[in-house]
Every structure is written in C-alpha cells, then in structure tokens.
mmCIF file of C-alpha atoms in Angstrom:
data_model
loop_
_atom_site.group_PDB
_atom_site.id
_atom_site.type_symbol
_atom_site.label_atom_id
_atom_site.label_comp_id
_atom_site.label_asym_id
_atom_site.label_seq_id
_atom_site.Cartn_x
_atom_site.Cartn_y
_atom_site.Cartn_z
ATOM 1 C CA UNK A 1 140.043 169.417 81.836
ATOM 2 C CA UNK A 2 137.720 172.403 81.556
ATOM 3 C CA UNK A 3 135.960 173.279 78.397
ATOM 4 C CA UNK A 4 134.842 176.802 77.341
ATOM 5 C CA UNK A 5 131.421 177.088 75.707
ATOM 6 C CA UNK A 6 133.237 178.155 72.450
ATOM 7 C CA UNK A 7 134.796 174.714 72.172
ATOM 8 C CA UNK A 8 131.602 172.688 72.387
ATOM 9 C CA UNK A 9 128.563 172.836 70.116
ATOM 10 C CA UNK A 10 126.078 172.092 72.902
ATOM 11 C CA UNK A 11 127.413 174.826 75.239
ATOM 12 C CA UNK A 12 127.682 177.214 72.304
ATOM 13 C CA UNK A 13 123.983 176.699 71.364
ATOM 14 C CA UNK A 14 122.901 176.946 74.968
ATOM 15 C CA UNK A 15 124.700 180.223 75.566
ATOM 16 C CA UNK A 16 123.503 181.602 72.329
ATOM 17 C CA UNK A 17 119.794 180.910 73.278
ATOM 18 C CA UNK A 18 119.648 181.068 77.044
ATOM 19 C CA UNK A 19 119.001 184.761 77.508
ATOM 20 C CA UNK A 20 116.613 185.117 74.536
ATOM 21 C CA UNK A 21 112.838 185.051 75.031
ATOM 22 C CA UNK A 22 111.868 181.353 75.208
ATOM 23 C CA UNK A 23 115.536 180.526 74.860
ATOM 24 C CA UNK A 24 115.507 177.542 77.160
ATOM 25 C CA UNK A 25 112.418 176.175 75.451
ATOM 26 C CA UNK A 26 114.102 176.669 72.005
ATOM 27 C CA UNK A 27 117.240 174.881 73.202
ATOM 28 C CA UNK A 28 115.224 172.003 74.671
ATOM 29 C CA UNK A 29 113.278 171.692 71.365
ATOM 30 C CA UNK A 30 116.498 171.634 69.375
ATOM 31 C CA UNK A 31 117.737 168.733 71.622
ATOM 32 C CA UNK A 32 114.471 166.946 71.134
ATOM 33 C CA UNK A 33 114.833 167.226 67.366
ATOM 34 C CA UNK A 34 118.108 165.206 67.733
ATOM 35 C CA UNK A 35 116.530 162.767 70.147
ATOM 36 C CA UNK A 36 112.771 162.795 69.551
ATOM 37 C CA UNK A 37 111.908 160.463 72.418
ATOM 38 C CA UNK A 38 112.719 163.193 74.970
ATOM 39 C CA UNK A 39 109.708 165.269 73.670
ATOM 40 C CA UNK A 40 107.444 162.891 75.507
ATOM 41 C CA UNK A 41 108.190 164.318 78.960
ATOM 42 C CA UNK A 42 108.218 168.025 77.836
ATOM 43 C CA UNK A 43 111.410 168.768 79.854
ATOM 44 C CA UNK A 44 113.163 172.089 79.581
ATOM 45 C CA UNK A 45 116.861 172.659 80.200
ATOM 46 C CA UNK A 46 117.180 175.393 82.845
ATOM 47 C CA UNK A 47 120.929 175.249 83.540
ATOM 48 C CA UNK A 48 123.875 173.877 81.655
ATOM 49 C CA UNK A 49 127.514 174.226 82.384
ATOM 50 C CA UNK A 50 130.453 171.767 81.972
ATOM 51 C CA UNK A 51 129.907 168.715 84.203
ATOM 52 C CA UNK A 52 126.350 169.752 85.358
ATOM 53 C CA UNK A 53 122.961 170.016 83.758
ATOM 54 C CA UNK A 54 119.430 170.611 85.120
ATOM 55 C CA UNK A 55 116.081 170.288 83.418
ATOM 56 C CA UNK A 56 112.542 170.589 84.651
ATOM 57 C CA UNK A 57 109.656 168.266 83.899
ATOM 58 C CA UNK A 58 106.356 170.130 84.231
ATOM 59 C CA UNK A 59 103.776 168.199 86.157
ATOM 60 C CA UNK A 60 100.882 167.700 83.672
ATOM 61 C CA UNK A 61 98.448 164.884 83.069
ATOM 62 C CA UNK A 62 100.587 163.274 80.303
ATOM 63 C CA UNK A 63 103.373 162.371 82.830
ATOM 64 C CA UNK A 64 101.168 161.479 85.875
ATOM 65 C CA UNK A 65 100.576 158.033 87.196
ATOM 66 C CA UNK A 66 97.451 156.584 88.687
ATOM 67 C CA UNK A 67 97.875 158.423 91.955
ATOM 68 C CA UNK A 68 98.436 161.822 90.360
ATOM 69 C CA UNK A 69 102.137 162.174 90.921
ATOM 70 C CA UNK A 70 104.800 162.362 88.220
ATOM 71 C CA UNK A 71 105.493 158.879 86.975
ATOM 72 C CA UNK A 72 108.924 157.623 87.834
ATOM 73 C CA UNK A 73 109.593 156.623 84.196
ATOM 74 C CA UNK A 74 109.043 160.260 83.183
ATOM 75 C CA UNK A 75 111.512 161.224 85.895
ATOM 76 C CA UNK A 76 114.019 158.588 84.560
ATOM 77 C CA UNK A 77 113.670 160.259 81.162
ATOM 78 C CA UNK A 78 114.380 163.678 82.634
ATOM 79 C CA UNK A 79 117.375 162.336 84.450
ATOM 80 C CA UNK A 80 118.661 160.677 81.278
ATOM 81 C CA UNK A 81 118.106 163.888 79.328
ATOM 82 C CA UNK A 82 120.045 165.955 81.899
ATOM 83 C CA UNK A 83 122.862 163.352 81.914
ATOM 84 C CA UNK A 84 123.077 163.211 78.136
ATOM 85 C CA UNK A 85 123.223 166.985 77.680
ATOM 86 C CA UNK A 86 125.727 167.281 80.485
ATOM 87 C CA UNK A 87 127.852 164.515 78.892
ATOM 88 C CA UNK A 88 127.735 166.166 75.415
ATOM 89 C CA UNK A 89 128.659 169.518 76.901
ATOM 90 C CA UNK A 90 131.496 168.143 79.114
ATOM 91 C CA UNK A 91 133.299 165.141 77.556
ATOM 92 C CA UNK A 92 136.798 165.850 76.265
ATOM 93 C CA UNK A 93 136.978 165.905 72.455
ATOM 94 C CA UNK A 94 139.088 162.672 72.262
ATOM 95 C CA UNK A 95 136.556 160.601 74.164
ATOM 96 C CA UNK A 96 133.003 159.282 73.520
ATOM 97 C CA UNK A 97 130.254 157.898 75.742
ATOM 98 C CA UNK A 98 127.388 155.508 75.740
ATOM 99 C CA UNK A 99 125.028 154.700 78.609
ATOM 100 C CA UNK A 100 125.422 151.277 80.206
ATOM 101 C CA UNK A 101 122.889 151.226 82.996
ATOM 102 C CA UNK A 102 120.805 153.149 85.486
ATOM 103 C CA UNK A 103 120.345 152.507 89.211
ATOM 104 C CA UNK A 104 117.754 154.577 91.077
ATOM 105 C CA UNK A 105 116.061 154.874 94.450
ATOM 106 C CA UNK A 106 112.609 156.392 94.694
ATOM 107 C CA UNK A 107 112.827 158.475 97.863
ATOM 108 C CA UNK A 108 109.561 160.517 98.022
ATOM 109 C CA UNK A 109 106.311 161.138 96.097
ATOM 110 C CA UNK A 110 106.774 163.462 93.087
ATOM 111 C CA UNK A 111 103.683 165.725 93.376
ATOM 112 C CA UNK A 112 104.929 168.833 91.570
ATOM 113 C CA UNK A 113 107.158 169.905 88.696
ATOM 114 C CA UNK A 114 110.394 167.894 88.876
ATOM 115 C CA UNK A 115 113.916 169.333 88.582
ATOM 116 C CA UNK A 116 116.379 166.721 87.229
ATOM 117 C CA UNK A 117 120.123 167.268 87.919
ATOM 118 C CA UNK A 118 123.082 165.350 86.493
ATOM 119 C CA UNK A 119 126.643 166.051 87.567
ATOM 120 C CA UNK A 120 130.074 164.554 87.415
ATOM 121 C CA UNK A 121 133.542 165.575 88.488
ATOM 122 C CA UNK A 122 135.717 166.939 85.684
ATOM 123 C CA UNK A 123 138.574 164.571 86.499
ATOM 124 C CA UNK A 124 136.363 161.540 86.085
ATOM 125 C CA UNK A 125 136.295 161.750 82.260
ATOM 126 C CA UNK A 126 138.619 158.904 81.343
ATOM 127 C CA UNK A 127 138.196 155.546 79.514
ATOM 128 C CA UNK A 128 136.186 152.982 81.506
ATOM 129 C CA UNK A 129 133.033 153.100 83.617
ATOM 130 C CA UNK A 130 131.828 156.503 84.796
ATOM 131 C CA UNK A 131 128.997 156.760 87.319
ATOM 132 C CA UNK A 132 127.127 160.055 86.848
ATOM 133 C CA UNK A 133 125.145 161.230 89.897
ATOM 134 C CA UNK A 134 121.565 162.019 89.057
ATOM 135 C CA UNK A 135 118.989 163.540 91.485
ATOM 136 C CA UNK A 136 115.386 164.663 90.957
ATOM 137 C CA UNK A 137 113.812 167.246 93.266
ATOM 138 C CA UNK A 138 110.237 168.505 93.723
ATOM 139 C CA UNK A 139 109.308 172.161 93.939
ATOM 140 C CA UNK A 140 110.085 172.170 97.672
ATOM 141 C CA UNK A 141 113.598 170.941 96.927
ATOM 142 C CA UNK A 142 112.835 167.463 98.363
ATOM 143 C CA UNK A 143 114.749 164.663 96.740
ATOM 144 C CA UNK A 144 112.263 162.371 95.004
ATOM 145 C CA UNK A 145 114.675 160.139 93.085
ATOM 146 C CA UNK A 146 118.441 159.552 93.530
ATOM 147 C CA UNK A 147 120.876 157.357 91.690
ATOM 148 C CA UNK A 148 123.527 156.949 89.099
ATOM 149 C CA UNK A 149 123.652 156.411 85.358
ATOM 150 C CA UNK A 150 126.653 154.428 84.410
ATOM 151 C CA UNK A 151 128.455 155.430 81.148
ATOM 152 C CA UNK A 152 131.090 153.571 79.188
ATOM 153 C CA UNK A 153 133.768 156.029 78.159
ATOM 154 C CA UNK A 154 136.179 155.152 75.412
ATOM 155 C CA UNK A 155 138.684 156.812 73.096
ATOM 156 C CA UNK A 156 137.339 157.967 69.753
ATOM 157 C CA UNK A 157 138.877 155.888 66.930
ATOM 158 C CA UNK A 158 141.578 157.662 64.967
ATOM 159 C CA UNK A 159 140.337 159.315 61.784
ATOM 160 C CA UNK A 160 141.824 157.956 58.548
ATOM 161 C CA UNK A 161 144.463 160.297 57.147
ATOM 162 C CA UNK A 162 143.691 161.964 53.876
ATOM 163 C CA UNK A 163 145.694 160.682 50.958
#
C-alpha cells in the first residue's frame, strides 16, 4: 500500500520544506519539537520517502565517547529517529505502531558523521510484530551499526460515531 505525500502530514511537511534554504534543518527541528529528546543528538533528516528514512548525526564533542568516536547510544537515538519518522510517513491510516525492542550489532568504529537509515517493505505493514531494518554508516559508507527495531503494529480503535 503506497502513500502519496499529500495523504500524510509528515511527508507533506518534508516535501514542503526539503528544497527551501535550511529546509532539512527546519524539518528536523519541527520533529524535535514533537519529541524533544531527539534534539540531544542534533540529527538532521536528509531523505524521507514512504518506507525509508535517513538522518545524519554530526560528529561533535557532545556525542563522542571516551575514545573520540560517536557514542553508540547517540547512534541508537539516530536509528530510532529514522525509524520513527519512516513509520509515521509510511504506516497505513488504519494502523498504529509502538516500539517494542531494539537489537543491534556494533560492526566498526564510528569516527565521523553518521548516516542512520531505517527501511521496511511496504507489504510488511500489518498487525503484529514488524522488524524494521536499521543501519548506520560512517562518511566512507562503512557500516558501523546494524540491527532491527521491533514494532508492535495494531489496528486503530474505531472512533465513536457522532450522535
């Protein structure tokens, strides 16, 4: 089930802002206003389409660990941000989602800006567990973290009928 950006508020806002000066930054700040915790990593959404989202976490002192690489918890936050934005932009209108768990492997040092990608197959949006593939890459396109974020997908409750 494909969704046009006119049908979804997240896609609509992204497409409205993406080509404007600082559009990606503005879009990312609007998301952070809804979920303030994501401001902590300073991530910016760089690509959004149904079933796929990418953000970049700039390597800066605030997200580094004791050895000067990007801390894996900051990367987890970026992966969760990408997954959440992708889910909001992709889920069919009659369904809802909530995260259930995260399973990750740390595959290389994260010594640069980090690009976080979340993707899912369109046909996977159905009630039950949904494993969203998440991967983080460094600026050389080397995978530094790979895993899944498990979502619980359920039907939205029926709205009460007006009297």
